[in-house]
Every structure is written in structure tokens, then in C-alpha cells.
PDB file of C-alpha atoms in Angstrom:
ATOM      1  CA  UNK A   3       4.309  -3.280 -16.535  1.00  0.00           C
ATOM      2  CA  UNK A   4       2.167  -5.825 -14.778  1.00  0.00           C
ATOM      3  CA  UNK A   5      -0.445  -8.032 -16.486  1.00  0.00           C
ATOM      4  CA  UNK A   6      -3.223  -8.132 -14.377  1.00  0.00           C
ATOM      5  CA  UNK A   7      -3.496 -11.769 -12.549  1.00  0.00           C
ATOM      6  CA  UNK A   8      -3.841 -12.528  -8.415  1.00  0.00           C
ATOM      7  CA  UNK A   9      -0.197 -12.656  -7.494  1.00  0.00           C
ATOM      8  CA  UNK A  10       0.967  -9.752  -9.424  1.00  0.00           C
ATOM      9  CA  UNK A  11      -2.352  -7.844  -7.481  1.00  0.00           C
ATOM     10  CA  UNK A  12      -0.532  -8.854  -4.244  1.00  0.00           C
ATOM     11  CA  UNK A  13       2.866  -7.769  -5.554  1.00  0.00           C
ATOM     12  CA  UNK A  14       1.118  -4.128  -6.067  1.00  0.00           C
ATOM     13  CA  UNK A  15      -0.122  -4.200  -2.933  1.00  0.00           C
ATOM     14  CA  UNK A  16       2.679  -5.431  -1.238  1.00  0.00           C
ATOM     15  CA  UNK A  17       5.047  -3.088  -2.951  1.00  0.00           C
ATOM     16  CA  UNK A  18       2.755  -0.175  -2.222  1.00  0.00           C
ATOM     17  CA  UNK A  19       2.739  -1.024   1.219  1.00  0.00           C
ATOM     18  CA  UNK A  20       6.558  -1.255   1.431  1.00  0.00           C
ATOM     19  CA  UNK A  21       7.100   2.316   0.363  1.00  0.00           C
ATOM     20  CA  UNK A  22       4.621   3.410   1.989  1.00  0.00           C
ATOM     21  CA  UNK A  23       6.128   2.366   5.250  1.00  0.00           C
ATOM     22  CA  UNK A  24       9.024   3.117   3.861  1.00  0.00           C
ATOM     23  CA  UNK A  25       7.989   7.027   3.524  1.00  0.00           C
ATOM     24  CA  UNK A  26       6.458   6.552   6.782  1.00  0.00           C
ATOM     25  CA  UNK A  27       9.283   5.938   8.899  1.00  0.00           C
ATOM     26  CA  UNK A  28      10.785   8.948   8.215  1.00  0.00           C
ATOM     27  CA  UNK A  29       7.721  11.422   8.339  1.00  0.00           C
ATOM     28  CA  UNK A  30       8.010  13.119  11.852  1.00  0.00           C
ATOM     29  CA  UNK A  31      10.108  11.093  12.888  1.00  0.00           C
ATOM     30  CA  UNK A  32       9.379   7.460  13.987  1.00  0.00           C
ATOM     31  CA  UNK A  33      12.151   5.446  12.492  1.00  0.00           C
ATOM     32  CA  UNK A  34      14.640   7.968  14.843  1.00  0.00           C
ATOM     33  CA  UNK A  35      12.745   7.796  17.960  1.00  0.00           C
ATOM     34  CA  UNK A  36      11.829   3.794  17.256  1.00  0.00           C
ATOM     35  CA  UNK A  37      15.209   3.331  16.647  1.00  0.00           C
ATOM     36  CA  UNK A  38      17.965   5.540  16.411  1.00  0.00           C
ATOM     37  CA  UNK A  39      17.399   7.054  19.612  1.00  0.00           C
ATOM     38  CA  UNK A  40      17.341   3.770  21.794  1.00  0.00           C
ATOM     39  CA  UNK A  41      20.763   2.448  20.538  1.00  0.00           C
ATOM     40  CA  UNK A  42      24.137   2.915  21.352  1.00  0.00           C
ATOM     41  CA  UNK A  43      26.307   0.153  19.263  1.00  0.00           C
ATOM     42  CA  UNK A  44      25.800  -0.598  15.798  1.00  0.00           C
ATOM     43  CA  UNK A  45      24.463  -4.381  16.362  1.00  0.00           C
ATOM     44  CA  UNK A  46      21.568  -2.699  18.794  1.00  0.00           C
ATOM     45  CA  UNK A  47      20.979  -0.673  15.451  1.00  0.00           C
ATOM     46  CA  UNK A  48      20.862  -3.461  13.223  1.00  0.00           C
ATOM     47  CA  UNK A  49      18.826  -5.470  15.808  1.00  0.00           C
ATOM     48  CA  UNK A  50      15.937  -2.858  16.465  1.00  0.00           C
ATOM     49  CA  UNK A  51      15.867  -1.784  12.804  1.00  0.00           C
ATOM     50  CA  UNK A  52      15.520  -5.591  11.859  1.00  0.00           C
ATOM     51  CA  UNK A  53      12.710  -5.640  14.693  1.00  0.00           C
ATOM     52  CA  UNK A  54      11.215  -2.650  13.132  1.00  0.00           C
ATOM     53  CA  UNK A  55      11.168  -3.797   9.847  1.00  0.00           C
ATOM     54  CA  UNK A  56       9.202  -7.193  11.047  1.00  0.00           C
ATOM     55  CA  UNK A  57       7.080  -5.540  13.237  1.00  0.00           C
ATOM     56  CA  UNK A  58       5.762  -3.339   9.924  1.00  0.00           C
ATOM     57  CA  UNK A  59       5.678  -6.690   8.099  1.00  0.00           C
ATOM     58  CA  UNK A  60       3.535  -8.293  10.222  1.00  0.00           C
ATOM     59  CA  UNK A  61       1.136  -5.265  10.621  1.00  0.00           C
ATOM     60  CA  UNK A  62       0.704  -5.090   7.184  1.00  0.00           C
ATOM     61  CA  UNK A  63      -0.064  -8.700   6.769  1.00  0.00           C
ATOM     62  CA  UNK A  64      -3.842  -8.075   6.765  1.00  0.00           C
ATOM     63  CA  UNK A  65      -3.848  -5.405   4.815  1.00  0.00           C
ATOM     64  CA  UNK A  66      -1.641  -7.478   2.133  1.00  0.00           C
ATOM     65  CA  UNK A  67      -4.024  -9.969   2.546  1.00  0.00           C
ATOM     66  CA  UNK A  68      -7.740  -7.962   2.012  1.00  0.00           C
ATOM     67  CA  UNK A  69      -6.713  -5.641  -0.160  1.00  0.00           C
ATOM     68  CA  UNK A  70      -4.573  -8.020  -2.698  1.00  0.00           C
ATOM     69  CA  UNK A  71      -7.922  -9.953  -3.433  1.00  0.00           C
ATOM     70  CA  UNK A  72     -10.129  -6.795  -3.778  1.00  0.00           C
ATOM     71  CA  UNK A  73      -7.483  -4.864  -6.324  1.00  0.00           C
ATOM     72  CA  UNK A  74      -7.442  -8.267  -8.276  1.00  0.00           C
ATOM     73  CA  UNK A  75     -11.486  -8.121  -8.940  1.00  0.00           C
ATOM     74  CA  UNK A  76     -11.399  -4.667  -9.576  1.00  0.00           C
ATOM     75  CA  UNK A  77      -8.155  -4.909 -11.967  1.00  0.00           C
ATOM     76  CA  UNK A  78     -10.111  -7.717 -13.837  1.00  0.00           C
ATOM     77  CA  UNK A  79     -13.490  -5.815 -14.508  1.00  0.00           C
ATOM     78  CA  UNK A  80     -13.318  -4.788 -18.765  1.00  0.00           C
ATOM     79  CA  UNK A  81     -15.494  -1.341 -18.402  1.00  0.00           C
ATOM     80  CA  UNK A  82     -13.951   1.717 -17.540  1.00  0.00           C
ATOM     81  CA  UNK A  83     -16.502   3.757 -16.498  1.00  0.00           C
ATOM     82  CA  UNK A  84     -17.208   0.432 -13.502  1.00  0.00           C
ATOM     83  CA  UNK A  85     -13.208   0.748 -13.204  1.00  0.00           C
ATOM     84  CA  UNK A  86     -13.049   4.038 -12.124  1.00  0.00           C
ATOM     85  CA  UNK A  87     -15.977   3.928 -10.181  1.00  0.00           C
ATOM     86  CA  UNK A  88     -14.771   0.416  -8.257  1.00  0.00           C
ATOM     87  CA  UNK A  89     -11.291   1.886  -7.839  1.00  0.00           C
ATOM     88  CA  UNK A  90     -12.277   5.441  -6.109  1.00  0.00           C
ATOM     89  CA  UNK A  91     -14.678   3.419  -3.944  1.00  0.00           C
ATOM     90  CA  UNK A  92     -11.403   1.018  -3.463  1.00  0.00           C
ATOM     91  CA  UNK A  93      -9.469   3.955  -2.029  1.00  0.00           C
ATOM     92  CA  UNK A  94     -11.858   5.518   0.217  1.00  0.00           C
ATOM     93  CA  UNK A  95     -13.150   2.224   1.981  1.00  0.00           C
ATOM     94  CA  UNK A  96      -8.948   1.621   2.403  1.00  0.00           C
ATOM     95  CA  UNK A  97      -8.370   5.279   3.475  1.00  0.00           C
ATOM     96  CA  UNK A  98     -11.233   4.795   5.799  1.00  0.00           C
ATOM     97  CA  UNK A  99      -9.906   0.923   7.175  1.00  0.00           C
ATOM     98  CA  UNK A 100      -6.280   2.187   7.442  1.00  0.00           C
ATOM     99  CA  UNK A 101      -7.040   5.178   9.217  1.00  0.00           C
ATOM    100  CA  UNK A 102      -9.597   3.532  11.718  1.00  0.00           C
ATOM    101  CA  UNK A 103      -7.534   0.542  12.447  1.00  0.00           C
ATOM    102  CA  UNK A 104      -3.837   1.533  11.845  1.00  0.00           C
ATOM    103  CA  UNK A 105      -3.701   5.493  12.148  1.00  0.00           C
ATOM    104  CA  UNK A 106      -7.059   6.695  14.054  1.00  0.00           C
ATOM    105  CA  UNK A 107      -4.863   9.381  15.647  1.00  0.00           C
ATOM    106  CA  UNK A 108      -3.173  10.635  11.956  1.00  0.00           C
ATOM    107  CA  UNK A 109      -5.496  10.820   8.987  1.00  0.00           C
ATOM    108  CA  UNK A 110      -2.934  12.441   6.834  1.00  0.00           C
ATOM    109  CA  UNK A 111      -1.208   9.112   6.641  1.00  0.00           C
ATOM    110  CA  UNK A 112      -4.629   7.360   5.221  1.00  0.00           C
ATOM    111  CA  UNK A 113      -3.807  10.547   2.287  1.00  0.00           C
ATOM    112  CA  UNK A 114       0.014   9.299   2.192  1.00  0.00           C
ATOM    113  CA  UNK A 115      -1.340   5.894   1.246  1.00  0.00           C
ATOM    114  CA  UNK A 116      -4.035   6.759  -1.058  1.00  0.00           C
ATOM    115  CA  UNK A 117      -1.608   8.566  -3.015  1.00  0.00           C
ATOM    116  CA  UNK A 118       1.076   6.193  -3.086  1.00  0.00           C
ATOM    117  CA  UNK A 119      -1.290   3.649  -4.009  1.00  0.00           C
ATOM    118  CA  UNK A 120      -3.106   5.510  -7.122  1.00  0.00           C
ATOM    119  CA  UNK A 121       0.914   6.238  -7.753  1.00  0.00           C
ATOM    120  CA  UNK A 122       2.119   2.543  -8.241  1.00  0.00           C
ATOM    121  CA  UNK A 123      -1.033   1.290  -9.473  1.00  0.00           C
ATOM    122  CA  UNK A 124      -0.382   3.744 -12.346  1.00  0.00           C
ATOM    123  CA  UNK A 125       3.157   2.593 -12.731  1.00  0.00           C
ATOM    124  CA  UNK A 126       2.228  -1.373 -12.333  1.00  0.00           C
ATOM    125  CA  UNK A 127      -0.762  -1.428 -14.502  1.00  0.00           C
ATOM    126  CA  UNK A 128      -0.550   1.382 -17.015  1.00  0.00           C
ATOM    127  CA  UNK A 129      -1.059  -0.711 -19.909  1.00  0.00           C
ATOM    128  CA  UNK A 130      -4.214  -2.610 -18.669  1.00  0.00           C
ATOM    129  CA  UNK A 131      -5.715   0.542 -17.280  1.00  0.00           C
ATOM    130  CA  UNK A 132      -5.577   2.283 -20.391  1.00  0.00           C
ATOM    131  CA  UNK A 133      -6.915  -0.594 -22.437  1.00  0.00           C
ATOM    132  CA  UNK A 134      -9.913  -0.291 -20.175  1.00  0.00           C
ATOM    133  CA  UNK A 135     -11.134   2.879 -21.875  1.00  0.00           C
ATOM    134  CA  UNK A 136      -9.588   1.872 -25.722  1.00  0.00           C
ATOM    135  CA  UNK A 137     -11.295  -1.308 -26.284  1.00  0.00           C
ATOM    136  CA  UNK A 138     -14.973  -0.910 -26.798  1.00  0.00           C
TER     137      UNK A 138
END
């Protein structure tokens, strides 16, 4: 478990992001026609995957980057109830960013990522979550 502090907020994010992609790549498809389908010899394959790999990297730099600091002020707030609030409000304004910016054609990947992200948030921060709503 994660104690809450600014790197390990960009660690969640970060990590989310990985397996999100992660999951990504392999929903319909995009990792095999990105990849897979364009190579013949196994160093094309490492080379494209590598390129692949960066490419996603680099795309999710911003998102690393906006949403690390925002998870970090919400992580640090002591009342529940302005918690919960602050972190649905968190996932719907990132639904809404990924899915305009990233994914305007697929909103079903803005759900992928919501869930993921509630997911390892839960597994990252369980502790400090729950003392949210057991310490008066």
C-alpha cells in the first residue's frame, strides 16, 4: 500500500496508465495490426513493438503529468464525504479529457480507464482511503 505523497500520486497514475495501455493494445486489435501485421523478421518485431511502446509513452506524458498533481490534492483532502465527491468529479472530468483528446471516436475506452483507475487506486491507497471515513 501507498502512503499518500506527490511521487507515489504519479506512480498511481503512471501505473494505471501502463495497464491501461497495456489492456488496450489488445482490445480489437491494435497491437496486431500496429505491429504484428507489418513485420516479417523478429528484429522488425522487436523494433516496431519498441516504437509502439514509446509512442504510448509519450502520449501519455500529459496525462501523467495533469492528472498526477490533481490525484495528489484529492488523495490529501481528510473528509470523506469531500473525497468521494472530489474523486467521482476526478473521473468524469478524465473520462471526459481522455475521450475528447485521445479516443473521440471510442468512448468505451474513457469506461476502460475509469475502471482501471478506481481499480488501482483501490489497490494503491486502500489504507488511506479507508482512514478517510474512520477518523472523525
Amino acid at each position: 500500500m501507498f502512503k499518500i505523497s506527490l511521487v507515489n500520486s504519479f506512480l498511481y497514475v503512471l501505473i494505471k496508465y501502463i495497464i491501461f495501455f497495456f489492456i488496450l493494445a489488445f482490445i480489437g486489435n491494435r497491437f496486431k495490426n500496429t505491429v504484428m501485421d507489418k513485420t516479417e523478421i523478429s528484429s522488425e518485431m522487436f523494433k516496431l513493438t519498441f516504437g509502439y511502446i514509446l509512442t504510448v509513452l509519450l502520449y501519455s506524458i500529459p496525462l501523467i503529468l495533469v492528472f498526477g498533481f490533481i490525484s495528489y490534492f484529492i488523495l490529501k483532502m481528510k473528509r470523506g464525504l469531500y473525497f468521494m465527491l472530489s474523486i467521482v468529479l476526478f473521473f468524469i472530468v478524465e473520462y471526459s479529457f481522455y475521450t475528447y483528446f485521445y479516443s473521440p471516436s471510442d468512448k468505451l475506452s474513457g469506461l476502460y480507464n475509469s475502471v482501471i483507475g478506481i481499480i488501482i487506486l483501490w489497490l494503491l491507497f486502500y489504507n488511506a482511503i479507508r482512514s478517510k471515513f474512520t477518523e472523525s
